PDB file of C-alpha atoms in Angstrom:
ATOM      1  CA  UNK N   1      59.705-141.846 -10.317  1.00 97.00           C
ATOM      2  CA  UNK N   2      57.576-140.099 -13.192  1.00 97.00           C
ATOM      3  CA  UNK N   3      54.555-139.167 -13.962  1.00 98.00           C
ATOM      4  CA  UNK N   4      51.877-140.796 -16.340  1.00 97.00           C
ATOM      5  CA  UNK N   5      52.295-138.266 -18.668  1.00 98.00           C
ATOM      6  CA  UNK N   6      56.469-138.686 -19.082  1.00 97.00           C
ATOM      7  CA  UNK N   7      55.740-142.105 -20.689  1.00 96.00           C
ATOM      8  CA  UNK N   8      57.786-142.890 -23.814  1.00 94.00           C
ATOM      9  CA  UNK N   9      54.723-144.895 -25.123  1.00 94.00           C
ATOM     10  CA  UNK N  10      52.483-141.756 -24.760  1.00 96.00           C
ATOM     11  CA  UNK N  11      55.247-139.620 -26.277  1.00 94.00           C
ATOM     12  CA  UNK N  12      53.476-139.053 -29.623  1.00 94.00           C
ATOM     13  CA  UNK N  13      50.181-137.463 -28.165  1.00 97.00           C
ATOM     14  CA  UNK N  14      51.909-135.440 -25.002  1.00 97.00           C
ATOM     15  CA  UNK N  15      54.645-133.108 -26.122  1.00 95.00           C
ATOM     16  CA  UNK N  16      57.113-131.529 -23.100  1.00 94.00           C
ATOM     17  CA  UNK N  17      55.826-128.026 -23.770  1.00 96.00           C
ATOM     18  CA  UNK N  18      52.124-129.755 -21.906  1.00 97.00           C
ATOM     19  CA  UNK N  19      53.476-131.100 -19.286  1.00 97.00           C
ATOM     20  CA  UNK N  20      53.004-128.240 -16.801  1.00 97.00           C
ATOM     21  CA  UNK N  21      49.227-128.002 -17.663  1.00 97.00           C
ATOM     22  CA  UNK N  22      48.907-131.631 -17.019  1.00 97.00           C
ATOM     23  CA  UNK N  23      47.395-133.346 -13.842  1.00 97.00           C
ATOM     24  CA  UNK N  24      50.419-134.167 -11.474  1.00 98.00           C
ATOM     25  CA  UNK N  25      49.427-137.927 -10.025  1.00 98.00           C
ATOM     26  CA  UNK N  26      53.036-138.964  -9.127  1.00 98.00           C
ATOM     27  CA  UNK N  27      52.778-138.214  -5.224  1.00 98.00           C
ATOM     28  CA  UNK N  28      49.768-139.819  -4.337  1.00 98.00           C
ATOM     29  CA  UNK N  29      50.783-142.815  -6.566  1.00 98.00           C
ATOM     30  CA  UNK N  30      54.572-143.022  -4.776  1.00 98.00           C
ATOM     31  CA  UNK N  31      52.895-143.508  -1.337  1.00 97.00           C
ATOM     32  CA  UNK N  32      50.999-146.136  -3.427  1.00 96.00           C
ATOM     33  CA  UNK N  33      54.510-147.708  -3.626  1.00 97.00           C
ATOM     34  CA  UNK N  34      55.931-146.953   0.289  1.00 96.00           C
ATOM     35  CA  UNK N  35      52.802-148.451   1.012  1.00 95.00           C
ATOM     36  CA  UNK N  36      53.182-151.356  -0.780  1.00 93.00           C
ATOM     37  CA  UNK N  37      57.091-151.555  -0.119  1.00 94.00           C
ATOM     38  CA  UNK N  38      56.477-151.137   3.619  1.00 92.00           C
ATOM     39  CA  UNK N  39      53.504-154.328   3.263  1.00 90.00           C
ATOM     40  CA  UNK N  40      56.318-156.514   1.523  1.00 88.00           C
ATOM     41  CA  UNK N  41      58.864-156.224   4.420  1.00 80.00           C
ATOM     42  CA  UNK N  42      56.120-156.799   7.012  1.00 75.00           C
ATOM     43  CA  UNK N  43      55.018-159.965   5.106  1.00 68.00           C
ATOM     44  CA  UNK N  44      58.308-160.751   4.203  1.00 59.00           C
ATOM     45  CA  UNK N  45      59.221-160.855   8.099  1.00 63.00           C
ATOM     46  CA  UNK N  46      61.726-158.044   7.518  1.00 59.00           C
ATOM     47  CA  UNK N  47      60.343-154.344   8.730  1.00 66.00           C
ATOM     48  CA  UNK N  48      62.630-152.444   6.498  1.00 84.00           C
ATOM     49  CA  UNK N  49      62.214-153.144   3.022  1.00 92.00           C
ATOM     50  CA  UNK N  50      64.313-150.667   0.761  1.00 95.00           C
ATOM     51  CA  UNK N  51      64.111-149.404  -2.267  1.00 97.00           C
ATOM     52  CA  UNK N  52      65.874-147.257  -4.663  1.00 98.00           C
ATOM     53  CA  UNK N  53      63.845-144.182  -6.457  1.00 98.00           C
ATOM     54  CA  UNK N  54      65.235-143.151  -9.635  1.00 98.00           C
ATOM     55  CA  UNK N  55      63.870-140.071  -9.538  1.00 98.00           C
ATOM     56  CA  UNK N  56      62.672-137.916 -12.611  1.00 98.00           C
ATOM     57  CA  UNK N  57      64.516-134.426 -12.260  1.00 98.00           C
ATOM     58  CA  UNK N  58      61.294-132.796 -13.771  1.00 98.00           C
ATOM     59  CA  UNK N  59      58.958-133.989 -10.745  1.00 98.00           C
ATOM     60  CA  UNK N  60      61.973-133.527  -8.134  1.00 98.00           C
ATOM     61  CA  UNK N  61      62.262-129.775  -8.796  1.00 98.00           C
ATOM     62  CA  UNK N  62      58.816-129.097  -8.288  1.00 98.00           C
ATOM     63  CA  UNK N  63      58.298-131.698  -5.662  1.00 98.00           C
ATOM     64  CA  UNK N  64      61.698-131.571  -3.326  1.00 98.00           C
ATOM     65  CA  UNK N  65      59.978-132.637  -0.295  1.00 98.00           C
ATOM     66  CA  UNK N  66      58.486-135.674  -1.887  1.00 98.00           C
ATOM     67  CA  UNK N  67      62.579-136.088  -2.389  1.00 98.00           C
ATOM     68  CA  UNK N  68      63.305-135.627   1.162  1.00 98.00           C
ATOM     69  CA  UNK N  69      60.607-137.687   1.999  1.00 98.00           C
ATOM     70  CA  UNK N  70      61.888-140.758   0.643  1.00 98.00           C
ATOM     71  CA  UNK N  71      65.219-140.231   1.970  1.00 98.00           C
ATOM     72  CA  UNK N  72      64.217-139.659   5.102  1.00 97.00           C
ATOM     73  CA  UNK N  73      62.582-143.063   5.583  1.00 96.00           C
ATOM     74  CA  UNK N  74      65.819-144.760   4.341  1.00 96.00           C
ATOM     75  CA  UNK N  75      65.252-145.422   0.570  1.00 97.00           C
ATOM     76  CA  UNK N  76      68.210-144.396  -1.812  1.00 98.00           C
ATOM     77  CA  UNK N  77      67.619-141.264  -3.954  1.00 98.00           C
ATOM     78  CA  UNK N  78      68.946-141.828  -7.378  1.00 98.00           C
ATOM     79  CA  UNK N  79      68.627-139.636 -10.837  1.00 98.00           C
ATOM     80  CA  UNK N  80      66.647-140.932 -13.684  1.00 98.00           C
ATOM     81  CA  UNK N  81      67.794-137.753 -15.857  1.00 98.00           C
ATOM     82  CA  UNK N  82      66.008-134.297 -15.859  1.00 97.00           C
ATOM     83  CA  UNK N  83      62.940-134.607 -19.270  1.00 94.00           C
ATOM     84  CA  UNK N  84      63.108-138.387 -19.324  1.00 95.00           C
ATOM     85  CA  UNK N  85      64.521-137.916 -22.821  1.00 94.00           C
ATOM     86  CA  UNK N  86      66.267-141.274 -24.281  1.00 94.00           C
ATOM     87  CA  UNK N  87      70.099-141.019 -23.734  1.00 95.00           C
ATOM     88  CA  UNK N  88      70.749-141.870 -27.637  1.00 92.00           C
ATOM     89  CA  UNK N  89      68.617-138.907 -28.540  1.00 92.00           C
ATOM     90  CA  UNK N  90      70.408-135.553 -28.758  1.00 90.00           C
ATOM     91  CA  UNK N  91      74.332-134.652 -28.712  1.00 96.00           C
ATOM     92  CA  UNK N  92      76.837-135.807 -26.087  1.00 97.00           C
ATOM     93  CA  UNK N  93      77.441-132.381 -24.339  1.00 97.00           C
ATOM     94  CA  UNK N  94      73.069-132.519 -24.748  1.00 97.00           C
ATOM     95  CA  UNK N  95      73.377-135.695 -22.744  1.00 98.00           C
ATOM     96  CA  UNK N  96      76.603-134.379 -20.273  1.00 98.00           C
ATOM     97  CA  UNK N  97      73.943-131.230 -19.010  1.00 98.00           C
ATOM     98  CA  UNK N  98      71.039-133.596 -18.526  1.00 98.00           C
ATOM     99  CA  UNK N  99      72.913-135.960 -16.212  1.00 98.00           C
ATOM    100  CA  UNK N 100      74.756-133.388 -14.403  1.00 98.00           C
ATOM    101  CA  UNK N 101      72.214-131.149 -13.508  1.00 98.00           C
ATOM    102  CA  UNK N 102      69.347-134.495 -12.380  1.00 98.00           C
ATOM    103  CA  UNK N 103      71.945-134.958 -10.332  1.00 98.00           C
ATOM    104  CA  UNK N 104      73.148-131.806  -8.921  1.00 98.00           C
ATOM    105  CA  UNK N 105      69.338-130.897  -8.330  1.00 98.00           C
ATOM    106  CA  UNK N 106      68.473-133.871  -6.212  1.00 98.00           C
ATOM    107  CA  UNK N 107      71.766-133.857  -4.240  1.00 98.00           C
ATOM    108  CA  UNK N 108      70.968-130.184  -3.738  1.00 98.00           C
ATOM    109  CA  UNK N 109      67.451-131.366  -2.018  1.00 98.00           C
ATOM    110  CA  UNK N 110      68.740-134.425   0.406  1.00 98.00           C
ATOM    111  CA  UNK N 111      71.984-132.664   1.424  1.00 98.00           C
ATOM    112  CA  UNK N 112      73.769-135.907   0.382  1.00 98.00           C
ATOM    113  CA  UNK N 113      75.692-137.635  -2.976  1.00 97.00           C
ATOM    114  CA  UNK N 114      73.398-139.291  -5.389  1.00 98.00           C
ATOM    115  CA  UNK N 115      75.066-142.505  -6.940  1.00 98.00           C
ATOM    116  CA  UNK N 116      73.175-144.256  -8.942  1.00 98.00           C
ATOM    117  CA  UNK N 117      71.796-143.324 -12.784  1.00 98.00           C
ATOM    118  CA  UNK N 118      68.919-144.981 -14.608  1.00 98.00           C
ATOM    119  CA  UNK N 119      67.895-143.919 -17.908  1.00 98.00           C
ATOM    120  CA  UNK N 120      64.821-143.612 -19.890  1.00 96.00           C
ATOM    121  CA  UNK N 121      63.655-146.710 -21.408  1.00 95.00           C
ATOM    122  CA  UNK N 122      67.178-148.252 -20.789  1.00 97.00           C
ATOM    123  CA  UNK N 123      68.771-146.641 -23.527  1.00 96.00           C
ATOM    124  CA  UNK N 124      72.390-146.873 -23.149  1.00 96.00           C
ATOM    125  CA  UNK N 125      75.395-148.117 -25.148  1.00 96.00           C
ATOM    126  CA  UNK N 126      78.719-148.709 -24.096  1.00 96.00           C
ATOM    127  CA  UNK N 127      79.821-145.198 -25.398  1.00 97.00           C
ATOM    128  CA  UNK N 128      77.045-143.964 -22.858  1.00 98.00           C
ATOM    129  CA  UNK N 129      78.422-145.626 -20.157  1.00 98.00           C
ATOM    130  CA  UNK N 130      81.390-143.883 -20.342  1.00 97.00           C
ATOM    131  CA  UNK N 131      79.502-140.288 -20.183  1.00 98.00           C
ATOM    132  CA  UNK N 132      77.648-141.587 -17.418  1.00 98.00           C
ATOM    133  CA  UNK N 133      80.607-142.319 -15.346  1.00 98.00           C
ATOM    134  CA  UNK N 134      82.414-139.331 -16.368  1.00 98.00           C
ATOM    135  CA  UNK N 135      79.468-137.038 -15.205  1.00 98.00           C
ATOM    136  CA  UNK N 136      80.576-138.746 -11.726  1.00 98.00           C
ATOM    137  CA  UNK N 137      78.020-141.359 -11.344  1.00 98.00           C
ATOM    138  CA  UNK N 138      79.264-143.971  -9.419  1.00 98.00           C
ATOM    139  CA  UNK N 139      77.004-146.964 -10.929  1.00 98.00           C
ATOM    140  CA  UNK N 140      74.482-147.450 -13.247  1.00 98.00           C
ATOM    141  CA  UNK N 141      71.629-149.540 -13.496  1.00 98.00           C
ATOM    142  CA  UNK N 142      70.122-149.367 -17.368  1.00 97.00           C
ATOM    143  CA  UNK N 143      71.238-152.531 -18.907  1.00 97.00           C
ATOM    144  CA  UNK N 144      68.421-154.719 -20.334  1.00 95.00           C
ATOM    145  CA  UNK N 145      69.462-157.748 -22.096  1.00 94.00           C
ATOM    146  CA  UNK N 146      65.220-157.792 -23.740  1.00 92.00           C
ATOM    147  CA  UNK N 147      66.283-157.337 -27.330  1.00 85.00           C
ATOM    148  CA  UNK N 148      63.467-157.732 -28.767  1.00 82.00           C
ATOM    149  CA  UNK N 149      62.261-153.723 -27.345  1.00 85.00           C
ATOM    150  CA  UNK N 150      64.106-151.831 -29.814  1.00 81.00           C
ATOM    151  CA  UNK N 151      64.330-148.944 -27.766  1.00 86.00           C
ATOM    152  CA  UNK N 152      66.319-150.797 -25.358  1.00 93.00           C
ATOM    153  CA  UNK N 153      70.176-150.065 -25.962  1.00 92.00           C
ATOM    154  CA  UNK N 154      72.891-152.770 -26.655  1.00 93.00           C
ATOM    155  CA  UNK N 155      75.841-152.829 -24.346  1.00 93.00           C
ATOM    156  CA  UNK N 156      78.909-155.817 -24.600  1.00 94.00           C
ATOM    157  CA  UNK N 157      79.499-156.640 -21.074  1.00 93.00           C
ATOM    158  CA  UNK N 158      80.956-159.711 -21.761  1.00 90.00           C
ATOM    159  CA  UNK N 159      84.729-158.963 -21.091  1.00 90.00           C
ATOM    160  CA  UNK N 160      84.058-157.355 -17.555  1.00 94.00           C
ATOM    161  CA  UNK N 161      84.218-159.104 -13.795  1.00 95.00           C
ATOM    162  CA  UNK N 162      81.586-160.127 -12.266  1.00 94.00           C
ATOM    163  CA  UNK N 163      80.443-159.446  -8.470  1.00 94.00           C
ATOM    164  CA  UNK N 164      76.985-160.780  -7.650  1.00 95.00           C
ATOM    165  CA  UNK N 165      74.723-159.552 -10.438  1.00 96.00           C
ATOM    166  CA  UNK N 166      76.705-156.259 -10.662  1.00 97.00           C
ATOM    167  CA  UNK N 167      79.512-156.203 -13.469  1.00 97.00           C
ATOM    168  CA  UNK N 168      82.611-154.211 -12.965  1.00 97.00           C
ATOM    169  CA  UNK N 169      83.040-151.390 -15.615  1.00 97.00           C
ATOM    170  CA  UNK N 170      85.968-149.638 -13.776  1.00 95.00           C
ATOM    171  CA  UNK N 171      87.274-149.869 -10.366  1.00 93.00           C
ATOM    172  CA  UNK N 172      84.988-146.720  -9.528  1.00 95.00           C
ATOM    173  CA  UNK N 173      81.791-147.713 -11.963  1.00 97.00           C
ATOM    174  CA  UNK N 174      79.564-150.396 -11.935  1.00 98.00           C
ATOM    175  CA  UNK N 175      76.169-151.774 -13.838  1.00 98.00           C
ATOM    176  CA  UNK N 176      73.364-153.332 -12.221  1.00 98.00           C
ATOM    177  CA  UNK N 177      71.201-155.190 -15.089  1.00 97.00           C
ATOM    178  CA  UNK N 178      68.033-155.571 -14.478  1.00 97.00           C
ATOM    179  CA  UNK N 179      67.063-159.179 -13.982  1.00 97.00           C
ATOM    180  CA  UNK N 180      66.044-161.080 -17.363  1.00 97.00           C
ATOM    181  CA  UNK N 181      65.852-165.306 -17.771  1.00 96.00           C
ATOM    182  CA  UNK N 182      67.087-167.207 -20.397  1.00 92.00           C
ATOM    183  CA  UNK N 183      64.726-169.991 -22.500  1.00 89.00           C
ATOM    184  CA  UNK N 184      65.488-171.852 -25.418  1.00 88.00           C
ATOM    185  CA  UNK N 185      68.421-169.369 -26.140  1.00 87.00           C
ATOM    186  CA  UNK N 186      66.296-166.737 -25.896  1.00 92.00           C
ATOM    187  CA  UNK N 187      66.193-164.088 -23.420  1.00 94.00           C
ATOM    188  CA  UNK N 188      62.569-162.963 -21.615  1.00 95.00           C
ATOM    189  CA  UNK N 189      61.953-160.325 -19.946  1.00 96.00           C
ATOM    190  CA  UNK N 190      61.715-160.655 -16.318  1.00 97.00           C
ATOM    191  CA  UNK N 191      62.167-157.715 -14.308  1.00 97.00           C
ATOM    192  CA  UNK N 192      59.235-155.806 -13.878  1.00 97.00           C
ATOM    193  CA  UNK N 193      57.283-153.082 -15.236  1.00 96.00           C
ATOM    194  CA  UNK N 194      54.669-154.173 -17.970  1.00 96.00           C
ATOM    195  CA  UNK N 195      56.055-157.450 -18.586  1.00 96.00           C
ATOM    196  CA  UNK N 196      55.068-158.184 -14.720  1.00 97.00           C
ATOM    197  CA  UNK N 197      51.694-156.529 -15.343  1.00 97.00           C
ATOM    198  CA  UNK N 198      51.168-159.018 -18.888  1.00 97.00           C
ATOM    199  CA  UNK N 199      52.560-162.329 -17.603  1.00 97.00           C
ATOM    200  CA  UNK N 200      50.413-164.348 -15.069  1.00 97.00           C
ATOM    201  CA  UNK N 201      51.717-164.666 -11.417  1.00 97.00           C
ATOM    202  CA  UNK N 202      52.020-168.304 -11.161  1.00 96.00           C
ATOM    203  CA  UNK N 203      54.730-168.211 -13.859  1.00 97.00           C
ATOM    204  CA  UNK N 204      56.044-164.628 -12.820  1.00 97.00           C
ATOM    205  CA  UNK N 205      56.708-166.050  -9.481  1.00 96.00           C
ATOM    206  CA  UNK N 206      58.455-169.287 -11.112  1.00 96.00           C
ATOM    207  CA  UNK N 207      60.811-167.141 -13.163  1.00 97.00           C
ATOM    208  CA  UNK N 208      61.742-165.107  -9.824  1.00 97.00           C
ATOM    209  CA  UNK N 209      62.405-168.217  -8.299  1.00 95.00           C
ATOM    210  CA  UNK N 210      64.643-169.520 -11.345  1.00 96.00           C
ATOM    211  CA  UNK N 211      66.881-166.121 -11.059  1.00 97.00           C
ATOM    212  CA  UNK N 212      67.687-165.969  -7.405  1.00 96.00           C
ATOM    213  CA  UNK N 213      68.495-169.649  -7.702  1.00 95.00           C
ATOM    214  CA  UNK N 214      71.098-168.782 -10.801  1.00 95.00           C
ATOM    215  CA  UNK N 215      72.095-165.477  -9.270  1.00 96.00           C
ATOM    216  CA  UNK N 216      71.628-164.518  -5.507  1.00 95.00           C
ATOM    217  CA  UNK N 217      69.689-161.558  -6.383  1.00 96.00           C
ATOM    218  CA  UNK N 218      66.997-160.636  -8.317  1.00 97.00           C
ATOM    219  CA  UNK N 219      66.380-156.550  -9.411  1.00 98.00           C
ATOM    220  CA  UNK N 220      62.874-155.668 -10.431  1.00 97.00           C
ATOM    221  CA  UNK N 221      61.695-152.315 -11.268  1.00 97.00           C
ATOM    222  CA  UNK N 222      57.712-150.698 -11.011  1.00 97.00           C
ATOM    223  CA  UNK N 223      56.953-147.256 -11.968  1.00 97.00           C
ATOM    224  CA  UNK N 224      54.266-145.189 -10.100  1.00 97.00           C
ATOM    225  CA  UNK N 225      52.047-144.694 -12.513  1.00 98.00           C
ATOM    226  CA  UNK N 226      51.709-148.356 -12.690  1.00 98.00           C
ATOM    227  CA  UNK N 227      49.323-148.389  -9.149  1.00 97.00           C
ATOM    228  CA  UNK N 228      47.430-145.643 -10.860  1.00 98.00           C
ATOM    229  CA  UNK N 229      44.347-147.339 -12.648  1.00 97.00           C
ATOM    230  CA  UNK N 230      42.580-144.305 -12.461  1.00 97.00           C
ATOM    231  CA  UNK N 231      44.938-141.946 -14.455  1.00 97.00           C
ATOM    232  CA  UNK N 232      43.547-140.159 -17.467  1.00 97.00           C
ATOM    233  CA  UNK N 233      43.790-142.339 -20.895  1.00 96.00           C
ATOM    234  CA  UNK N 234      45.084-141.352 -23.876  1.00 97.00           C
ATOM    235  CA  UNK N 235      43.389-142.565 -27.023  1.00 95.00           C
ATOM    236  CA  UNK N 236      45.211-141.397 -29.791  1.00 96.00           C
ATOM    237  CA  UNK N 237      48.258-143.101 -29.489  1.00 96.00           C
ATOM    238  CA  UNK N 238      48.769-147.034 -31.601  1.00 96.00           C
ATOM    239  CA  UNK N 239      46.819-149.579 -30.505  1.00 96.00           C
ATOM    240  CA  UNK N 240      50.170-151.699 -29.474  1.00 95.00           C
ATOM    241  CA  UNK N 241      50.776-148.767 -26.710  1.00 95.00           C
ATOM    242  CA  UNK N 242      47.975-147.960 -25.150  1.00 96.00           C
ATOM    243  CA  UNK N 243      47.793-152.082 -24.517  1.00 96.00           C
ATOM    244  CA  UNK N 244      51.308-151.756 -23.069  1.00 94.00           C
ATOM    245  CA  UNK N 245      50.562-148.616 -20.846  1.00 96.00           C
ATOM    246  CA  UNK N 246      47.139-149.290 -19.678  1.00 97.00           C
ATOM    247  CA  UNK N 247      47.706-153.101 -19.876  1.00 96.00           C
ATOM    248  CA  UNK N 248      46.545-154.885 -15.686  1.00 97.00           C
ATOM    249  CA  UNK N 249      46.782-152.092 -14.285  1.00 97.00           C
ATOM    250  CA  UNK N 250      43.956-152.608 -11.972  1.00 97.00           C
ATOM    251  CA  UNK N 251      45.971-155.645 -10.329  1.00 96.00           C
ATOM    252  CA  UNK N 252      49.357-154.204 -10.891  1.00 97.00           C
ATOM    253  CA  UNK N 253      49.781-153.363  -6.286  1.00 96.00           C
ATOM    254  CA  UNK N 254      47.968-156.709  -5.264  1.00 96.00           C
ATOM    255  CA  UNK N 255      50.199-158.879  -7.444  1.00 97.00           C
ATOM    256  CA  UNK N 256      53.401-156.668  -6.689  1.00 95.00           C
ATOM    257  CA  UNK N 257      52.593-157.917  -2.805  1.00 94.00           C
ATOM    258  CA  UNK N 258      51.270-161.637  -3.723  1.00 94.00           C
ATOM    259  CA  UNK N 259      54.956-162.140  -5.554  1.00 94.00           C
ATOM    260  CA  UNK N 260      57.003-160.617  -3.068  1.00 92.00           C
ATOM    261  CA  UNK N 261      55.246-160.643   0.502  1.00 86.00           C
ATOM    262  CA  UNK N 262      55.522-163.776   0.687  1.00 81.00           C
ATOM    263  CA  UNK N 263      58.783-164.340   0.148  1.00 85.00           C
ATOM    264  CA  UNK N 264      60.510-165.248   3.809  1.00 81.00           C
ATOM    265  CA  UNK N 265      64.069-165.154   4.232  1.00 84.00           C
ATOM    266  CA  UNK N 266      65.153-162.527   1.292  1.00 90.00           C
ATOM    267  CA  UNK N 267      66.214-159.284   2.146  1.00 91.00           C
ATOM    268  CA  UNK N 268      64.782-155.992  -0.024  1.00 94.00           C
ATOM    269  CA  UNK N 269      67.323-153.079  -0.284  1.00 95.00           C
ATOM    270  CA  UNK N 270      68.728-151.031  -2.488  1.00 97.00           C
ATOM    271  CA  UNK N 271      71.045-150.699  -4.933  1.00 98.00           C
ATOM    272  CA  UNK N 272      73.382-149.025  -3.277  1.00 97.00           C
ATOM    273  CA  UNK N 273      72.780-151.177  -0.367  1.00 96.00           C
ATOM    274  CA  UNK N 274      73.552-154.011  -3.037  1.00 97.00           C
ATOM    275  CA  UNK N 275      76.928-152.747  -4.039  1.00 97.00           C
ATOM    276  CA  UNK N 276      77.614-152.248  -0.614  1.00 94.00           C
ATOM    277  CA  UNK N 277      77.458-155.815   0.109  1.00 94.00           C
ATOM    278  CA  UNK N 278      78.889-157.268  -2.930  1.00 94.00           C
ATOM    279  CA  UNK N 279      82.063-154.974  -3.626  1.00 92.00           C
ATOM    280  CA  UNK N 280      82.512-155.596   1.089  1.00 89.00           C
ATOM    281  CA  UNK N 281      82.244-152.332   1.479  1.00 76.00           C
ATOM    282  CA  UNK N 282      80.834-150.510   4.759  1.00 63.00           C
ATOM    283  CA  UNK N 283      79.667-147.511   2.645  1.00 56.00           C
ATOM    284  CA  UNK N 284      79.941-147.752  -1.040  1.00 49.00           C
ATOM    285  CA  UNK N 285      80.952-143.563  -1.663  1.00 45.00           C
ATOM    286  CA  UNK N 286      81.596-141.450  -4.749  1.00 43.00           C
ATOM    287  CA  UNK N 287      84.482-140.837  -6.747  1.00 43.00           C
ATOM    288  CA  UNK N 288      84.868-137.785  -5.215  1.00 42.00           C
ATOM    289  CA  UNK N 289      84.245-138.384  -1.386  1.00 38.00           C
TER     290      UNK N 289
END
């Protein structure tokens, strides 16, 4: 949950010190999503469809009812940092603040823990892990395998257990990659976001299909802005990010419910929700609960 204007790609032409002068889109493009996520678990044949809202500290400060809001009709509340600033940028104690006080804030607006951590543009390492846990985070869910985005980070998860899709860090911390297939030993990127906005539905849907077969579950990820066709442009950024911004964007909510509302028999929820059911627990709690 950001606005257009938080956008790594965008970066370049929008410094932080703007952002209060800029046009704040985000609410009107998150009922976009409830919207959409409450078509999908109609169609679906479920009525509750959940999500989980990784939610930009920035935007929850300034809109905490939004916050409640989502809460309140049973979607999980989760931090995506405070200034959306890429984990590997800045000093650890820089890094320590950030995720304690994204959290703090938003717990301090539902009256309630908040679990789960995403961060910008999946930058994480192993080394981040650790911080994220330590700053009492009870999962994370920033792992993408996509190496070919350099901005992603690159974690070794290969000597932890296994649960569903989520891997076992500690006995109190788990990851929650997003969902990626595997071609010609290669891996593509399949979980959402402008790669579901580029690649055509027919095959989008096939490679959805291919991952729940191979794992159970299947995590994909949208970002408000992404329902927003009308939000201002930005010219003077590279060619190669304005296409991946502005890239579909007109089709972005149709094909988001044509791939999923459809899709009879599968259950949406959360992350948390997730966890709960994988790790057989009746309410998957904090560290410090």
């Amino acid at each position: 949950m950001e606005d257009w204007f938080q956008v790594e790609n965008l970066r370049s032409a929008i410094s932080f010190e703007s952002w209060p002068s800029r046009e704040l889109r985000v609410e009107k493009n998150i009922r976009s999503v409830l919207e959409l996520i409450d078509s999908i678990g109609h169609d679906s044949g479920h009525n509750e469809a959940r999500a989980t809202f990784f939610i930009l500290g920035w935007i929850a400060e300034r809109m905490p009812g939004l916050v409640r809001e989502i809460q309140s009709l049973g979607h999980e509340v989760a931090s995506h940092g405070f200034y959306h600033r890429l984990c590997d940028e800045g000093s650890t104690a820089e890094l320590e603040k950030d995720l304690v006080y994204s959290k703090s804030l938003l717990e301090d607006i539902i009256g309630a823990p908040v679990l789960g951590y995403r961060a910008p543009n999946f930058s994480i390492s192993n080394d981040i892990l650790e911080i994220i846990e330590k700053c009492g985070y009870s999962y994370d869910s920033s792992y993408n395998s996509f190496a070919m985005n350099r901005r992603y980070g690159k974690v070794d998860l290969d000597n932890y257990g296994k649960k569903g899709i989520a891997i076992e860090i500690s006995e109190t911390f788990h990851e929650l990659p997003i969902s990626n297939i595997s071609f010609n030993n290669r891996i593509l990127p399949w979980g959402g976001g402008g790669y579901f906005r580029l690649i055509p539905l027919f095959l989008f849907r096939m490679g959805v299909r291919s991952i729940l077969s191979r794992d159970g579950s299947y995590l994909f990820y949208i970002h408000p802005w992404e329902v927003d066709p009308g939000q201002p442009r930005v010219t003077s950024i590279p060619a190669s990010y304005r296409f991946r911004h502005y890239v579909n964007l007109n089709y972005t909510w149709n094909k988001a419910l044509s791939l999923f509302g459809r899709m009879r028999g599968h259950r949406f929820i959360s992350c948390r929700s997730y966890l709960d059911t994988v790790l057989g627990r009746g309410n998957f709690i904090s560290r410090d609960q």
